[in-house]
């Protein structure tokens, strides 16, 4: 018997030799040369099982794992080992800590002050992700998005299922093509044509509140304002986005509104665990939990709506100039779709993009605005007086809505800075990359580095809320809600490192670079228009006083809520402004 065994397999006319390291003869069963005309994996495994004892298989498996780890170690020597916190939760890393924090931005800021402007945190299954807060690194990251940094496989699966292959999902050339097709719908001229829709939605809410207040006590009526901000946002994006009236402000029931509202219900522990596990093990996304069923219903409803809208806008109707008067976002997109080679499915997916981006984010920002005005009565009076100075019985002009240097503009910027609807985003390196640094930092081995090497597949986190409210960028009062910082030339934004941040008005609320929010002017203009109508006619107060505790409620995006209330409810005392307060 030989001191080493050679297993010969004949497959597809090719002799394959699997040589084994010499072992004592008793470690093997002698396997004679075997001629195989066709071979599949199962037969190969059966032959290997007959040739190897369990101990031999264990040795081979251990050797393979060891070789893989050695390969990874050698390969990773050129990548920077970053400092950062540790977690004993091998399944989810620091995710439970982030989700359970009162203010996740503060957690990231504390880590940045301890470990440096670029650091790593434990992620799922023992992996680690890189968190960036360095302005030079942020600019590099933004410039390379859609090509160098792309959505994670988990997020893309979720987006494709719920939203479709629209602008959120697309990367690289596909993203550039879809964005180019949407550009005509988001020019200043196009948005100016839509401002009447913004004002109309606000006046519909005003009419409903007027009726409620007339039958209520003189000191005002408690109104759950977040639900109404939802209705304003949904009806507005329906009409401005694709010429569809959901009618929620008029009391109509909308399937979309029902599904969105149901997502605000309390999330069970089982729902939370399966949702988190689905981002690690896709099989968990198939478990029909109540929340998963709601998300599935949302995806089906939005897809049905998109198909129904596009069914009425065939190529023949477009050629016959049926849409010549349609100023909606999708109406303009349909016109440019053929030029940019946008498919039917991609156009339909943009409807879902508009619903998610235009509904959820604006509703959250408007709710936070009413909360901050209720917390700061003097600020509410100052803003109301400015709006009234433009005319009690008329709406602000386009120039007044878009002007910088007004208190309305300062208040809007401060809401976007302190309360960004999207607190953080995650992207994955599509290739090996070098992140530049503004200043050197210390790596995990105590060595100073002037750049950070990241490996392909590394997840990079942009902590938007942290950077927007970081004392390192905005000064010692960064956590304070203070619109005056946007008006004070001597102590304002330009006197802090915030000016090193690119993006909209030195903030990352709308992201930056190739993926900066296309609808940022749309969102800001709608926000100002709605606020101008509500403040001219109503006074807002927190029923329990300005010190009422405001918490967070996890939805598609985190929403504000008054602690102690069900779901994400924000009840405010609303009364008419009669001109003497």
Coordinates of C-alpha atoms in Angstrom, one line a residue:
X1 CA 0.0 0.0 0.0
X2 CA 1.4 3.4 -0.9
X3 CA 2.4 6.0 1.7
X4 CA 0.2 8.6 -0.1
X5 CA -3.0 8.1 -1.9
X6 CA -3.9 9.6 -5.3
X7 CA -7.6 9.7 -6.2
X8 CA -8.1 9.6 -10.0
X9 CA -11.4 10.8 -11.5
X10 CA -12.3 10.8 -15.1
X11 CA -14.9 13.6 -15.9
X12 CA -15.6 15.1 -19.3
X13 CA -12.6 13.4 -20.7
X14 CA -10.2 15.0 -18.3
X15 CA -8.0 13.2 -15.7
X16 CA -8.2 15.0 -12.4
X17 CA -5.7 14.2 -9.6
X18 CA -6.5 14.9 -6.0
X19 CA -3.3 14.4 -4.1
X20 CA -3.2 13.9 -0.4
X21 CA -0.5 14.7 2.1
X22 CA 1.3 11.5 3.2
X23 CA -0.1 9.9 6.3
X24 CA 0.6 6.6 7.9
X25 CA -1.0 3.7 5.8
X26 CA -3.7 3.1 8.5
X27 CA -5.2 6.5 7.9
X28 CA -6.4 5.6 4.5
X29 CA -8.6 3.2 2.6
X30 CA -7.0 2.3 -0.6
X31 CA -9.0 3.5 -3.5
X32 CA -8.0 2.0 -6.8
X33 CA -7.9 4.1 -10.0
X34 CA -11.5 4.8 -11.0
X35 CA -12.7 5.6 -14.5
X36 CA -15.7 7.9 -14.6
X37 CA -17.5 8.8 -17.8
X38 CA -19.7 11.5 -16.2
X39 CA -19.5 12.8 -12.8
X40 CA -21.6 15.1 -10.6
X41 CA -20.9 16.7 -7.3
X42 CA -22.9 14.1 -5.3
X43 CA -21.0 11.2 -6.8
X44 CA -17.6 12.9 -6.1
X45 CA -18.6 13.5 -2.5
X46 CA -19.7 9.9 -2.1
X47 CA -16.2 8.7 -3.4
X48 CA -14.5 11.2 -1.1
X49 CA -16.5 9.9 1.9
X50 CA -15.5 6.3 1.1
X51 CA -11.8 7.4 0.9
X52 CA -11.7 9.5 4.0
X53 CA -12.4 8.9 7.6
X54 CA -14.1 11.7 9.7
X55 CA -10.8 12.6 11.2
X56 CA -9.2 13.1 7.8
X57 CA -12.1 15.3 6.7
X58 CA -11.7 17.4 9.8
X59 CA -8.0 17.8 9.1
X60 CA -8.7 18.9 5.6
X61 CA -11.5 21.3 6.6
X62 CA -9.4 22.8 9.4
X63 CA -6.5 23.3 7.0
X64 CA -8.8 25.0 4.5
X65 CA -10.1 27.4 7.1
X66 CA -6.6 28.1 8.3
X67 CA -5.4 28.9 4.8
X68 CA -8.4 31.2 4.2
X69 CA -7.7 33.1 7.4
X70 CA -4.0 33.4 6.6
X71 CA -4.9 34.7 3.1
X72 CA -7.3 37.2 4.6
X73 CA -4.7 38.4 7.1
X74 CA -2.0 38.8 4.5
X75 CA -4.4 40.6 2.2
X76 CA -5.7 42.9 4.9
X77 CA -2.2 44.1 5.9
X78 CA -2.6 47.0 3.4
X79 CA -6.0 48.0 4.8
X80 CA -6.1 50.3 7.8
X81 CA -7.1 48.8 11.1
X82 CA -9.2 51.5 12.7
X83 CA -10.0 52.1 16.3
X84 CA -13.5 51.9 17.6
X85 CA -15.9 50.5 20.2
X86 CA -16.5 46.8 20.8
X87 CA -19.7 44.9 21.3
X88 CA -20.4 41.5 22.7
X89 CA -23.4 41.1 20.4
X90 CA -21.9 39.1 17.6
X91 CA -25.2 38.9 15.7
X92 CA -26.1 42.6 15.4
X93 CA -23.0 44.4 16.7
X94 CA -23.8 48.0 17.9
X95 CA -27.1 48.1 16.1
X96 CA -29.2 47.5 19.3
X97 CA -27.3 50.3 21.0
X98 CA -27.9 52.7 18.1
X99 CA -31.6 51.9 17.9
X100 CA -32.1 52.1 21.7
X101 CA -30.3 55.4 22.1
X102 CA -32.4 58.6 22.8
X103 CA -30.1 60.4 20.3
X104 CA -28.1 58.1 18.0
X105 CA -26.2 61.2 16.7
X106 CA -24.8 61.7 20.2
X107 CA -23.5 58.1 20.3
X108 CA -21.6 58.5 17.1
X109 CA -20.2 61.9 18.2
X110 CA -18.9 60.5 21.4
X111 CA -17.2 57.7 19.5
X112 CA -15.7 60.2 17.0
X113 CA -14.2 62.3 19.9
X114 CA -12.7 59.1 21.4
X115 CA -11.5 57.2 18.4
X116 CA -11.0 59.8 15.7
X117 CA -12.9 61.3 12.7
X118 CA -12.9 57.9 10.9
X119 CA -13.5 54.9 13.0
X120 CA -15.0 51.4 12.9
X121 CA -17.9 49.8 14.8
X122 CA -19.0 46.2 15.2
X123 CA -21.6 45.1 12.6
X124 CA -23.5 42.0 11.8
X125 CA -21.9 38.6 12.3
X126 CA -18.7 39.9 13.7
X127 CA -17.9 42.2 10.8
X128 CA -17.1 45.9 11.2
X129 CA -18.3 48.9 9.3
X130 CA -16.4 52.2 8.8
X131 CA -18.0 55.5 10.1
X132 CA -16.8 58.7 8.5
X133 CA -17.1 62.2 10.1
X134 CA -14.0 63.9 8.5
X135 CA -15.0 66.6 6.0
X136 CA -12.3 65.7 3.4
X137 CA -13.4 62.0 3.7
X138 CA -17.0 63.0 3.3
X139 CA -16.3 65.0 0.1
X140 CA -14.4 62.0 -1.3
X141 CA -17.2 59.6 -0.4
X142 CA -19.9 61.9 -2.0
X143 CA -17.9 62.3 -5.2
X144 CA -17.6 58.5 -5.6
X145 CA -21.2 57.5 -4.8
X146 CA -23.2 55.3 -7.3
X147 CA -19.9 54.0 -8.8
X148 CA -17.3 53.6 -6.0
X149 CA -19.9 53.3 -3.2
X150 CA -23.2 51.5 -3.8
X151 CA -26.1 50.3 -1.8
X152 CA -25.7 47.2 0.3
X153 CA -27.2 44.0 -1.0
X154 CA -29.6 44.0 2.0
X155 CA -30.9 47.5 1.3
X156 CA -31.2 46.9 -2.4
X157 CA -33.3 43.8 -1.8
X158 CA -35.6 45.8 0.5
X159 CA -35.8 48.7 -1.9
X160 CA -36.5 46.6 -5.0
X161 CA -39.3 44.8 -3.2
X162 CA -41.0 47.8 -1.7
X163 CA -40.1 50.6 -4.1
X164 CA -38.9 49.0 -7.3
X165 CA -35.8 49.7 -9.5
X166 CA -36.2 53.5 -9.4
X167 CA -33.8 56.3 -8.5
X168 CA -33.2 55.0 -4.9
X169 CA -32.2 51.5 -6.2
X170 CA -30.2 52.5 -9.3
X171 CA -26.4 52.8 -9.3
X172 CA -23.8 54.0 -11.8
X173 CA -24.9 54.7 -15.3
X174 CA -28.5 53.7 -14.6
X175 CA -28.7 56.2 -11.7
X176 CA -27.2 58.9 -13.9
X177 CA -29.7 58.2 -16.7
X178 CA -32.7 58.2 -14.4
X179 CA -31.6 61.3 -12.6
X180 CA -31.1 63.1 -15.9
X181 CA -34.6 62.2 -17.0
X182 CA -36.0 63.6 -13.8
X183 CA -34.1 66.8 -13.8
X184 CA -36.6 68.8 -15.9
X185 CA -39.3 68.2 -13.2
X186 CA -37.1 69.7 -10.4
X187 CA -35.9 73.0 -11.9
X188 CA -36.8 76.2 -10.1
X189 CA -39.2 77.0 -12.9
X190 CA -41.0 73.7 -12.6
X191 CA -41.3 73.9 -8.8
X192 CA -42.6 77.5 -9.1
X193 CA -45.5 76.2 -11.2
X194 CA -46.4 73.8 -8.4
X195 CA -46.5 76.2 -5.4
X196 CA -50.2 76.7 -5.8
X197 CA -50.6 73.0 -4.9
X198 CA -48.6 73.5 -1.8
X199 CA -50.8 76.4 -0.6
X200 CA -54.0 74.6 -1.6
X201 CA -53.1 71.6 0.6
X202 CA -52.4 73.9 3.6
X203 CA -55.7 75.7 3.1
X204 CA -57.6 72.4 3.0
X205 CA -56.1 71.5 6.4
X206 CA -57.0 75.1 7.6
X207 CA -60.7 74.6 6.6
X208 CA -60.9 71.4 8.5
X209 CA -59.3 72.8 11.6
X210 CA -61.6 75.9 11.4
X211 CA -64.6 73.6 11.6
X212 CA -63.2 71.7 14.5
X213 CA -62.3 74.9 16.5
X214 CA -65.6 76.5 16.0
X215 CA -67.3 73.8 18.0
X216 CA -64.5 73.6 20.6
X217 CA -63.6 75.6 23.7
X218 CA -62.3 79.1 23.5
X219 CA -58.9 78.1 24.8
X220 CA -58.3 75.8 21.9
X221 CA -58.8 72.2 20.8
X222 CA -56.3 69.3 21.0
X223 CA -55.4 68.2 17.4
X224 CA -53.1 65.3 16.6
X225 CA -51.0 67.3 14.2
X226 CA -48.7 64.6 12.8
X227 CA -51.6 62.8 11.2
X228 CA -52.6 66.1 9.5
X229 CA -49.1 66.7 8.3
X230 CA -49.2 63.2 6.8
X231 CA -52.4 64.1 4.9
X232 CA -50.9 67.4 3.7
X233 CA -47.8 65.7 2.5
X234 CA -49.6 62.8 0.8
X235 CA -52.2 65.0 -1.0
X236 CA -49.4 67.4 -2.1
X237 CA -47.1 64.7 -3.5
X238 CA -50.1 63.0 -5.2
X239 CA -51.1 66.2 -7.1
X240 CA -47.6 67.7 -7.7
X241 CA -46.0 64.3 -8.3
X242 CA -48.3 62.6 -10.6
X243 CA -51.6 64.5 -10.9
X244 CA -53.5 62.2 -8.5
X245 CA -55.7 63.5 -5.7
X246 CA -55.7 61.1 -2.7
X247 CA -58.3 63.3 -1.0
X248 CA -57.2 62.6 2.5
X249 CA -57.6 66.3 3.5
X250 CA -61.2 66.1 2.4
X251 CA -61.9 63.0 4.5
X252 CA -61.5 60.4 1.8
X253 CA -59.9 57.0 2.7
X254 CA -56.8 56.2 0.8
X255 CA -55.3 52.7 0.7
X256 CA -51.8 54.3 0.6
X257 CA -52.6 56.5 3.6
X258 CA -54.1 53.5 5.5
X259 CA -51.0 51.5 4.9
X260 CA -48.6 54.3 5.8
X261 CA -50.6 55.0 9.0
X262 CA -50.6 51.4 10.0
X263 CA -46.8 51.3 9.8
X264 CA -46.9 53.8 12.7
X265 CA -48.5 51.1 15.0
X266 CA -46.3 49.7 17.8
X267 CA -43.7 47.2 16.5
X268 CA -43.7 43.9 18.4
X269 CA -40.5 42.3 19.6
X270 CA -40.9 39.4 17.1
X271 CA -41.4 41.9 14.3
X272 CA -38.2 43.8 15.3
X273 CA -36.1 40.7 15.6
X274 CA -37.2 39.2 12.3
X275 CA -36.8 42.5 10.5
X276 CA -33.2 42.8 11.8
X277 CA -32.4 39.2 11.0
X278 CA -33.8 39.7 7.4
X279 CA -30.9 42.1 6.7
X280 CA -28.4 39.4 7.6
X281 CA -30.3 36.2 6.5
X282 CA -32.7 37.0 3.6
X283 CA -34.8 33.9 4.4
X284 CA -36.2 35.8 7.4
X285 CA -37.8 38.3 5.0
X286 CA -40.2 35.5 4.0
X287 CA -41.7 35.2 7.5
X288 CA -45.2 36.7 7.3
X289 CA -45.0 38.9 10.4
X290 CA -47.7 41.7 10.8
X291 CA -45.2 44.4 9.9
X292 CA -43.8 42.4 7.0
X293 CA -47.3 42.0 5.6
X294 CA -47.9 45.8 5.9
X295 CA -44.7 46.5 4.0
X296 CA -45.7 44.0 1.3
X297 CA -49.1 45.7 1.1
X298 CA -47.4 49.0 0.7
X299 CA -45.2 47.7 -2.1
X300 CA -48.2 46.2 -3.9
X301 CA -50.4 49.3 -3.5
X302 CA -47.7 51.6 -4.8
X303 CA -47.0 49.3 -7.7
X304 CA -50.7 49.1 -8.6
X305 CA -50.9 52.9 -8.4
X306 CA -48.0 53.4 -10.7
X307 CA -49.3 50.9 -13.2
X308 CA -52.7 52.5 -13.2
X309 CA -51.3 56.0 -13.8
X310 CA -49.0 54.9 -16.6
X311 CA -51.8 53.0 -18.2
X312 CA -53.5 56.3 -18.9
X313 CA -50.4 57.7 -20.5
X314 CA -49.6 55.5 -23.4
X315 CA -47.2 56.5 -26.1
X316 CA -50.0 57.5 -28.4
X317 CA -51.5 59.9 -25.8
X318 CA -48.1 61.5 -25.3
X319 CA -47.7 62.0 -29.1
X320 CA -51.1 63.5 -29.3
X321 CA -50.0 66.1 -26.8
X322 CA -52.5 64.9 -24.2
X323 CA -50.0 65.7 -21.5
X324 CA -49.0 69.1 -22.8
X325 CA -50.7 70.7 -19.8
X326 CA -49.4 68.3 -17.2
X327 CA -46.9 70.0 -14.9
X328 CA -46.5 67.1 -12.5
X329 CA -43.2 65.4 -11.9
X330 CA -44.2 62.2 -13.6
X331 CA -45.9 64.1 -16.4
X332 CA -42.6 65.8 -17.2
X333 CA -40.7 62.5 -16.8
X334 CA -43.0 60.7 -19.2
X335 CA -42.3 63.3 -21.8
X336 CA -38.5 62.9 -21.5
X337 CA -38.6 59.1 -20.9
X338 CA -38.0 58.2 -24.6
X339 CA -35.1 60.6 -24.9
X340 CA -33.3 59.2 -21.9
X341 CA -34.4 55.6 -22.7
X342 CA -36.3 55.2 -19.4
X343 CA -38.4 52.0 -19.3
X344 CA -42.0 51.7 -18.3
X345 CA -41.0 49.9 -15.1
X346 CA -38.4 52.6 -14.2
X347 CA -41.0 55.3 -14.7
X348 CA -43.5 53.4 -12.5
X349 CA -40.8 53.0 -9.9
X350 CA -40.3 56.8 -9.7
X351 CA -43.9 57.1 -8.4
X352 CA -42.9 55.0 -5.5
X353 CA -39.7 57.0 -5.0
X354 CA -41.8 60.2 -4.9
X355 CA -44.3 58.7 -2.5
X356 CA -41.6 57.6 0.0
X357 CA -39.4 60.7 -0.3
X358 CA -42.1 63.3 -0.7
X359 CA -44.5 61.9 1.9
X360 CA -42.5 60.7 4.8
X361 CA -39.7 63.3 5.0
X362 CA -41.9 66.4 4.6
X363 CA -44.4 65.2 7.1
X364 CA -41.7 64.5 9.6
X365 CA -40.1 68.0 9.1
X366 CA -43.5 69.8 9.4
X367 CA -44.3 67.9 12.6
X368 CA -40.9 68.9 14.1
X369 CA -41.5 72.5 13.0
X370 CA -44.8 72.6 15.0
X371 CA -43.1 71.0 18.0
X372 CA -40.3 73.5 18.1
X373 CA -42.7 76.5 17.6
X374 CA -44.7 75.1 20.6
X375 CA -41.6 74.7 22.7
X376 CA -40.5 78.3 21.8
X377 CA -43.5 80.7 21.9
X378 CA -41.4 83.8 21.4
X379 CA -39.9 82.2 18.3
X380 CA -43.4 81.4 17.0
X381 CA -44.5 85.0 17.5
X382 CA -41.4 86.3 15.7
X383 CA -41.9 84.0 12.7
X384 CA -45.6 84.8 12.5
X385 CA -44.9 88.5 12.6
X386 CA -42.5 88.2 9.7
X387 CA -44.9 86.2 7.6
X388 CA -47.7 88.7 8.4
X389 CA -45.5 91.6 7.4
X390 CA -45.6 90.2 3.8
X391 CA -49.4 90.5 3.8
X392 CA -52.1 89.1 6.1
X393 CA -54.4 88.2 3.3
X394 CA -52.0 87.0 0.7
X395 CA -49.6 84.1 0.3
X396 CA -45.8 84.7 0.1
X397 CA -44.4 85.1 -3.4
X398 CA -41.9 82.7 -4.9
X399 CA -39.2 85.3 -4.2
X400 CA -40.2 85.5 -0.5
X401 CA -40.3 81.7 -0.1
X402 CA -36.9 81.2 -1.6
X403 CA -35.1 84.2 -0.2
X404 CA -32.2 83.7 2.2
X405 CA -31.7 85.9 5.2
X406 CA -35.3 85.8 6.3
X407 CA -36.3 84.3 9.7
X408 CA -38.5 81.8 7.8
X409 CA -35.4 80.6 5.9
X410 CA -33.3 80.5 9.1
X411 CA -36.0 78.5 10.9
X412 CA -36.3 76.1 8.0
X413 CA -32.6 75.5 7.9
X414 CA -32.4 74.9 11.6
X415 CA -35.2 72.3 11.4
X416 CA -33.3 70.5 8.7
X417 CA -30.1 70.7 10.7
X418 CA -31.3 69.6 14.1
X419 CA -34.0 67.1 12.9
X420 CA -32.9 65.4 9.6
X421 CA -35.6 62.9 8.6
X422 CA -32.9 60.3 7.6
X423 CA -30.4 60.1 10.6
X424 CA -27.8 58.0 8.8
X425 CA -27.1 56.1 5.6
X426 CA -25.0 53.1 4.7
X427 CA -23.1 52.4 1.4
X428 CA -20.7 49.6 0.4
X429 CA -17.3 50.0 -1.2
X430 CA -17.6 48.6 -4.8
X431 CA -13.8 48.4 -5.0
X432 CA -10.8 48.9 -2.8
X433 CA -10.4 52.6 -2.0
X434 CA -8.2 55.1 -0.2
X435 CA -10.1 57.7 2.0
X436 CA -8.2 61.0 2.4
X437 CA -8.1 62.7 5.8
X438 CA -8.1 66.3 6.8
X439 CA -5.8 65.5 9.7
X440 CA -3.8 62.3 10.6
X441 CA -5.4 59.9 13.0
X442 CA -4.2 57.0 15.2
X443 CA -5.0 53.5 13.9
X444 CA -5.7 50.5 16.1
X445 CA -1.9 49.7 16.4
X446 CA -1.1 53.2 17.7
X447 CA 0.4 54.3 14.3
X448 CA -0.4 57.7 12.8
X449 CA -2.0 57.4 9.3
X450 CA -2.7 60.1 6.8
X451 CA -5.3 58.1 4.8
X452 CA -7.5 55.1 5.4
X453 CA -7.5 52.0 3.1
X454 CA -10.9 50.3 2.9
X455 CA -11.4 46.9 1.3
X456 CA -14.0 46.1 -1.4
X457 CA -17.3 45.1 0.4
X458 CA -16.7 47.3 3.4
X459 CA -19.8 49.0 4.6
X460 CA -19.3 52.8 5.1
X461 CA -21.7 54.8 7.4
X462 CA -22.5 58.5 7.0
X463 CA -24.0 59.6 10.4
X464 CA -26.0 62.6 9.1
X465 CA -27.6 63.5 12.4
X466 CA -24.2 63.3 14.2
X467 CA -22.5 65.6 11.7
X468 CA -25.4 68.1 11.5
X469 CA -25.3 68.5 15.3
X470 CA -21.6 68.0 16.0
X471 CA -20.0 70.5 18.3
X472 CA -16.8 70.1 16.3
X473 CA -18.5 71.6 13.3
X474 CA -21.2 73.8 14.7
X475 CA -19.7 75.1 18.0
X476 CA -20.6 74.6 21.6
X477 CA -24.3 75.3 21.1
X478 CA -24.7 72.7 18.3
X479 CA -27.4 70.8 20.2
X480 CA -29.5 73.9 20.8
X481 CA -32.3 74.8 18.4
X482 CA -31.2 78.3 17.4
X483 CA -32.3 79.7 14.0
X484 CA -30.4 82.9 14.7
X485 CA -27.1 81.0 13.8
X486 CA -28.2 81.4 10.2
X487 CA -28.5 85.2 10.5
X488 CA -25.5 86.1 12.7
X489 CA -22.6 86.8 10.4
X490 CA -20.1 87.3 13.3
X491 CA -21.0 84.1 15.2
X492 CA -23.0 82.1 12.7
X493 CA -22.4 79.2 10.4
X494 CA -19.5 80.8 8.5
X495 CA -17.5 81.1 11.8
X496 CA -17.4 77.4 12.4
X497 CA -16.0 74.3 10.6
X498 CA -19.5 73.6 9.3
X499 CA -18.5 75.6 6.2
X500 CA -16.1 72.7 5.3
X501 CA -19.1 70.5 4.8
X502 CA -20.6 70.5 1.4
X503 CA -24.2 69.6 0.6
X504 CA -27.2 71.8 1.0
X505 CA -26.3 74.9 3.1
X506 CA -23.4 73.0 4.8
X507 CA -25.7 70.2 5.9
X508 CA -26.0 66.6 5.0
X509 CA -29.7 66.4 5.5
X510 CA -30.2 65.9 1.7
X511 CA -27.0 63.9 1.4
X512 CA -24.4 65.2 -1.1
X513 CA -22.6 64.5 -4.3
X514 CA -24.1 62.4 -7.1
X515 CA -26.9 61.2 -4.8
X516 CA -27.9 64.6 -3.3
X517 CA -31.6 64.8 -3.0
X518 CA -33.1 65.9 -6.4
X519 CA -36.2 67.2 -4.7
X520 CA -34.5 69.4 -2.0
X521 CA -35.9 72.7 -3.4
X522 CA -39.3 71.0 -3.8
X523 CA -39.3 69.9 -0.2
X524 CA -38.0 73.3 1.2
X525 CA -40.6 75.3 -0.8
X526 CA -43.5 73.0 0.3
X527 CA -42.3 73.3 3.9
X528 CA -42.2 77.1 3.9
X529 CA -45.5 77.4 2.0
X530 CA -47.5 75.2 4.4
X531 CA -45.9 76.8 7.5
X532 CA -46.8 80.3 6.2
X533 CA -50.5 79.4 5.9
X534 CA -50.7 77.6 9.3
X535 CA -48.9 80.3 11.3
X536 CA -51.0 83.2 9.9
X537 CA -54.2 81.5 11.2
X538 CA -53.3 79.4 14.2
X539 CA -51.3 79.4 17.5
X540 CA -49.7 76.1 18.6
X541 CA -49.0 74.9 22.2
X542 CA -47.9 71.7 23.9
X543 CA -50.8 70.7 26.2
X544 CA -48.4 69.7 29.0
X545 CA -46.2 72.8 28.5
X546 CA -43.0 73.6 26.6
X547 CA -41.0 71.0 28.6
X548 CA -43.0 68.1 27.3
X549 CA -40.7 65.1 26.6
X550 CA -40.5 64.3 22.9
X551 CA -39.4 60.8 21.9
X552 CA -38.8 58.9 18.7
X553 CA -40.9 56.3 17.1
X554 CA -39.4 53.8 14.6
X555 CA -41.3 53.8 11.3
X556 CA -39.9 53.7 7.7
X557 CA -38.0 56.7 9.1
X558 CA -37.8 57.8 12.8
X559 CA -40.7 60.0 13.7
X560 CA -41.2 62.4 16.7
X561 CA -43.8 61.5 19.3
X562 CA -45.0 62.9 22.6
X563 CA -43.9 60.4 25.2
X564 CA -46.8 58.6 26.7
X565 CA -49.0 58.8 23.6
X566 CA -49.9 55.9 21.4
X567 CA -47.9 55.3 18.2
X568 CA -46.3 58.4 16.9
X569 CA -49.0 60.9 18.0
X570 CA -48.2 64.5 18.6
X571 CA -51.2 66.2 20.1
X572 CA -51.0 70.0 20.2
X573 CA -53.5 72.6 21.5
X574 CA -54.5 74.6 18.5
X575 CA -56.4 77.9 18.6
X576 CA -57.2 80.7 16.2
X577 CA -54.8 83.7 15.8
X578 CA -57.0 86.7 16.1
X579 CA -54.3 89.4 15.6
X580 CA -53.9 90.5 19.2
X581 CA -51.5 87.9 20.6

